[in-house]
XYZ file of C-alpha atoms in Angstrom:
359
model
C 21.944 -8.077 8.469
C 25.566 -7.300 7.722
C 26.878 -7.234 4.188
C 30.283 -8.457 3.191
C 32.361 -5.795 1.517
C 31.931 -6.139 -2.218
C 29.675 -9.179 -1.768
C 26.658 -9.808 -3.961
C 23.226 -10.724 -2.679
C 22.594 -14.337 -3.603
C 19.524 -16.487 -3.279
C 20.502 -19.761 -1.642
C 19.771 -22.932 -3.619
C 17.354 -25.518 -2.260
C 18.482 -28.682 -0.538
C 19.747 -31.418 -2.796
C 16.615 -33.547 -2.475
C 14.479 -30.611 -3.626
C 16.491 -29.773 -6.730
C 14.670 -32.192 -8.997
C 11.368 -30.411 -8.347
C 12.734 -26.875 -8.775
C 14.160 -26.434 -12.244
C 15.810 -23.184 -13.211
C 16.566 -21.976 -9.690
C 19.930 -20.518 -10.707
C 18.327 -18.815 -13.684
C 15.784 -17.126 -11.428
C 18.549 -16.065 -9.020
C 20.490 -14.390 -11.813
C 17.363 -12.726 -13.169
C 16.430 -11.234 -9.797
C 19.994 -10.068 -9.190
C 20.029 -8.383 -12.610
C 16.691 -6.681 -11.977
C 17.887 -5.358 -8.625
C 20.763 -3.720 -10.514
C 18.287 -2.277 -13.011
C 19.397 -4.572 -15.831
C 16.241 -5.878 -17.495
C 17.160 -5.974 -21.188
C 18.004 -9.673 -21.394
C 15.438 -10.962 -18.892
C 12.747 -13.353 -20.121
C 9.928 -12.414 -17.763
C 7.602 -15.234 -18.760
C 10.225 -17.966 -18.300
C 11.188 -16.616 -14.901
C 7.537 -16.321 -13.909
C 7.138 -20.036 -14.726
C 10.182 -20.897 -12.612
C 8.846 -18.914 -9.649
C 5.427 -20.501 -10.199
C 6.911 -24.003 -9.964
C 8.884 -23.103 -6.843
C 5.698 -22.004 -5.086
C 3.767 -24.955 -6.513
C 6.267 -27.354 -4.902
C 5.734 -25.722 -1.480
C 8.979 -23.763 -1.523
C 7.375 -20.329 -1.453
C 8.775 -19.703 2.019
C 12.347 -20.267 0.821
C 11.847 -18.005 -2.188
C 10.326 -15.294 0.005
C 13.063 -15.443 2.651
C 15.824 -15.314 0.094
C 14.160 -12.501 -1.856
C 14.063 -10.549 1.406
C 17.769 -11.224 1.902
C 18.552 -10.100 -1.650
C 16.630 -6.823 -1.267
C 18.095 -6.307 2.192
C 21.658 -6.633 0.921
C 20.953 -4.410 -2.073
C 19.559 -1.637 0.129
C 22.413 -1.856 2.621
C 24.927 -1.560 -0.219
C 23.039 1.417 -1.683
C 22.859 3.069 1.727
C 26.612 2.664 2.242
C 27.760 3.577 -1.258
C 25.296 6.324 -2.246
C 23.256 7.719 0.641
C 26.036 7.913 3.233
C 28.404 9.375 0.635
C 25.913 12.129 -0.153
C 25.341 12.828 3.530
C 29.074 13.085 4.192
C 29.218 16.037 1.787
C 26.467 17.749 3.786
C 28.217 17.106 7.089
C 31.537 18.654 6.061
C 32.279 22.361 6.482
C 30.643 23.110 3.161
C 30.439 26.839 2.306
C 26.988 26.179 0.811
C 25.285 23.782 3.268
C 21.788 24.279 1.859
C 22.985 23.367 -1.622
C 24.809 20.306 -0.257
C 21.719 19.178 1.648
C 19.601 19.442 -1.491
C 22.160 17.329 -3.343
C 21.628 14.678 -0.647
C 17.859 14.811 -1.153
C 18.364 14.545 -4.901
C 20.433 11.382 -4.393
C 17.711 9.977 -2.127
C 15.086 10.806 -4.747
C 17.057 8.908 -7.416
C 17.597 5.936 -5.078
C 13.867 5.757 -4.278
C 12.747 6.067 -7.900
C 15.202 3.387 -9.024
C 14.106 1.073 -6.221
C 10.424 1.488 -7.099
C 11.247 0.505 -10.672
C 13.058 -2.568 -9.327
C 9.944 -3.607 -7.396
C 7.783 -2.998 -10.469
C 10.041 -5.294 -12.504
C 10.207 -8.040 -9.880
C 6.468 -7.943 -9.172
C 5.210 -9.667 -12.356
C 7.760 -12.485 -12.017
C 6.705 -13.197 -8.431
C 2.984 -12.664 -8.989
C 2.159 -16.261 -8.035
C 4.214 -15.914 -4.855
C 2.032 -12.919 -3.935
C -1.244 -14.643 -4.774
C -0.573 -17.986 -3.102
C 2.259 -17.946 -0.571
C 1.935 -14.375 0.748
C -1.824 -14.715 1.078
C -1.769 -18.084 2.864
C 1.206 -17.216 5.081
C -0.271 -13.769 5.824
C 2.977 -11.975 5.055
C 3.469 -8.704 3.123
C 3.381 -8.895 -0.677
C 6.566 -8.338 -2.658
C 5.821 -4.609 -3.045
C 4.877 -4.241 0.611
C 7.979 -6.124 1.732
C 10.149 -3.952 -0.499
C 8.743 -0.747 0.957
C 9.127 -2.041 4.515
C 12.809 -2.743 3.899
C 13.393 0.648 2.270
C 11.744 2.370 5.195
C 13.801 0.468 7.774
C 17.185 0.488 6.010
C 17.242 3.771 4.071
C 14.710 6.134 5.626
C 14.824 5.486 9.380
C 18.558 6.244 9.897
C 18.293 9.630 8.145
C 14.697 10.688 8.786
C 15.636 13.669 10.974
C 18.076 14.952 8.366
C 15.348 14.671 5.705
C 12.744 16.499 7.777
C 15.180 19.222 8.861
C 16.254 19.813 5.261
C 12.659 20.058 4.025
C 11.707 22.516 6.776
C 14.836 24.563 6.037
C 13.902 24.776 2.353
C 10.378 25.907 3.240
C 11.837 28.624 5.468
C 14.198 29.789 2.707
C 11.336 30.027 0.218
C 9.351 32.148 2.669
C 12.390 34.423 2.889
C 12.233 34.914 -0.878
C 14.849 32.415 -2.062
C 14.218 30.071 -4.980
C 14.212 26.378 -4.076
C 13.871 23.181 -6.095
C 10.233 22.352 -5.467
C 10.321 19.217 -7.629
C 12.790 17.522 -5.274
C 10.824 18.569 -2.182
C 7.606 17.233 -3.722
C 9.261 13.937 -4.697
C 10.598 13.418 -1.170
C 7.221 14.320 0.343
C 5.549 11.780 -1.957
C 8.048 9.167 -0.802
C 7.457 9.952 2.882
C 3.699 9.747 2.504
C 3.861 6.484 0.579
C 6.066 4.914 3.240
C 3.864 6.329 6.007
C 0.700 5.012 4.367
C 2.263 1.569 4.080
C 3.166 1.593 7.781
C -0.320 2.668 8.832
C -1.934 -0.103 6.788
C 0.358 -2.664 8.428
C -0.308 -1.452 11.967
C -3.973 -0.366 11.940
C -7.401 -1.788 11.304
C -9.747 0.139 8.998
C -11.175 2.330 11.766
C -7.701 3.152 13.100
C -6.387 3.895 9.619
C -9.241 6.278 8.839
C -8.699 8.078 12.144
C -4.960 8.407 11.443
C -5.573 9.850 7.980
C -8.093 12.346 9.366
C -5.521 13.453 11.936
C -2.796 13.697 9.296
C -4.986 15.875 7.071
C -5.753 18.142 10.029
C -2.056 18.345 10.963
C -1.037 19.321 7.424
C -3.750 21.963 7.274
C -2.541 23.387 10.586
C 1.076 23.438 9.362
C 0.046 25.440 6.324
C -1.706 27.990 8.552
C 1.288 28.249 10.879
C 4.253 28.133 8.495
C 3.302 28.288 4.810
C 1.475 30.378 2.275
C -2.214 29.489 1.889
C -1.665 28.788 -1.827
C 0.344 25.680 -0.914
C -2.527 24.110 1.070
C -4.353 22.495 -1.902
C -1.083 21.025 -3.211
C -0.152 19.495 0.143
C -3.707 18.246 0.663
C -3.701 16.577 -2.757
C -0.428 14.787 -1.981
C -1.745 13.485 1.354
C -5.043 12.391 -0.209
C -3.284 10.591 -3.040
C -0.783 8.690 -0.898
C -2.898 7.963 2.187
C -6.348 7.531 0.618
C -6.180 6.733 -3.106
C -3.132 4.455 -2.877
C -4.566 2.472 0.063
C -8.253 2.669 -0.909
C -8.948 -0.950 -1.829
C -6.824 -2.399 0.975
C -8.632 -0.443 3.701
C -12.147 -1.037 2.337
C -11.550 -4.782 2.046
C -9.934 -5.361 5.467
C -11.493 -8.649 6.549
C -12.372 -7.995 10.188
C -12.673 -4.223 10.168
C -13.409 -3.010 6.627
C -16.602 -1.855 4.926
C -18.532 -5.148 5.100
C -17.605 -5.620 8.761
C -18.921 -2.123 9.482
C -22.202 -2.841 7.666
C -22.751 -6.189 9.385
C -22.152 -4.695 12.819
C -23.947 -1.394 12.160
C -20.861 0.719 12.847
C -22.649 3.897 11.787
C -19.995 6.343 13.005
C -17.204 4.402 11.267
C -19.253 4.124 8.065
C -19.886 7.874 8.105
C -16.185 8.596 8.578
C -15.269 6.255 5.725
C -17.897 7.886 3.496
C -16.619 11.403 4.235
C -12.954 10.450 3.866
C -13.383 8.598 0.563
C -15.478 11.469 -0.778
C -12.189 13.344 -1.113
C -10.782 11.108 -3.868
C -11.834 9.958 -7.315
C -13.586 6.559 -7.282
C -13.738 6.474 -3.489
C -17.525 6.241 -3.382
C -17.604 4.122 -6.537
C -15.441 1.508 -4.836
C -17.690 1.539 -1.748
C -20.794 1.197 -3.929
C -19.281 -1.743 -5.821
C -18.415 -3.618 -2.606
C -21.855 -3.023 -1.052
C -23.735 -4.013 -4.231
C -21.859 -7.318 -4.378
C -22.594 -7.822 -0.686
C -26.330 -7.462 -1.411
C -26.157 -9.712 -4.483
C -24.542 -12.437 -2.387
C -27.059 -12.226 0.459
C -28.923 -15.406 -0.543
C -25.661 -17.378 -0.597
C -25.030 -16.427 3.023
C -28.596 -17.332 4.032
C -28.481 -20.701 2.285
C -25.263 -21.543 4.116
C -26.489 -20.517 7.561
C -30.311 -20.634 7.445
C -32.394 -23.347 9.092
C -33.612 -26.163 6.848
C -37.132 -26.144 8.355
C -39.389 -23.293 7.293
C -36.568 -21.761 5.248
C -38.936 -19.523 3.236
C -40.112 -17.664 6.354
C -36.577 -17.514 7.721
C -35.216 -16.160 4.453
C -37.947 -13.531 4.097
C -37.450 -12.244 7.631
C -33.676 -12.166 7.251
C -33.990 -10.352 3.930
C -36.232 -7.729 5.514
C -33.866 -7.286 8.466
C -30.936 -7.115 6.047
C -32.585 -4.354 4.015
C -33.571 -2.398 7.124
C -29.987 -2.532 8.354
C -28.623 -1.192 5.057
C -31.335 1.473 4.836
C -30.241 2.647 8.279
C -26.648 2.943 7.043
C -27.814 4.779 3.923
C -29.754 7.273 6.016
C -27.409 7.854 8.953
C -23.948 7.208 7.472
C -24.290 8.039 3.763
C -26.678 11.028 4.119
C -29.196 9.387 1.745
C -26.691 9.773 -1.087
C -28.646 9.262 -4.329
C -25.848 7.270 -5.957
C -25.840 4.782 -3.087
C -29.643 4.777 -2.925
C -29.887 3.867 -6.614
C -27.262 1.136 -6.231
C -29.062 -0.310 -3.181
C -32.427 -0.323 -4.964
C -31.016 -2.012 -8.061
C -29.246 -4.652 -5.987
C -32.345 -5.416 -3.898
C -34.490 -5.542 -7.032
C -32.067 -8.091 -8.463
C -32.218 -10.024 -5.185
C -36.025 -10.042 -5.061
C -36.172 -11.462 -8.590
C -34.004 -14.424 -7.641
C -35.434 -17.626 -6.304
C -33.544 -17.507 -3.021
C -35.184 -20.687 -1.869
């Protein structure tokens, strides 16, 4: 999308016949425009949340979403032109200190990214109802996900090779004994991993995502062996684990047609084992798995009562319960290595289930 020189991103008003049902549209427009600029002092978040709520309630969530996308798109294009390209032009000139100039460019990118993340954090609460209702029903990315997609496409993609070359150059210089600004390198690496994790979640199912993360961890470990000091390996590993596992933990586990419950139902032992081993790397990884599985067991009778035969339901329910337990015991044994934490959770959940009158 092209941006008019000096133009401001504006959210288009609804059609005339819709105006009576959408009060405060202009107020919401101004609030979002101010937040994009980082001006939040005079914003009434609750009032603007109510306006956005009413817009979605009156079936105009699609218009709000489309115009929010346009606003963020225009903002990022303006930032790219006015800040990122300007910083890159310094690097591309015959600068007597090219490494210093390149690091200045990365510093500008770091500031742009951090400011933009704050913008998304400010917009998020106002458009919470848009996320919960419209984004879910329309199966489109949430406000945060949309924002990251746009940043990746508009800011990162055009300069990705410059970023990677600069990072590798800094690593080389450090190995040669020069002092580099590690804080900037770490911040840019965090950004890259966050954007990469977002892309993988969008493009992969749970099994594919887990496989990609395993490969990424192996690649980073190999890079350390080939190019870096061994003392940097734990730091790099922690960054990858945080951005690709911890940050995406809940999303991957709860994927409807490929996540944890899907794996249990279909006895995907290899996939369950890989998920178990991958999530073992991060805090609360196994706790989140245990919570999901326990609730799955607690809700077993609800599933049976919805699908079970009306005749001889007691026998049907008992047999299904036994088969259900055998299936989970198999997963516990083969995929979770008889982990005592999972074993205790399973036993408690089945004890709760056996004490219920599932008929």
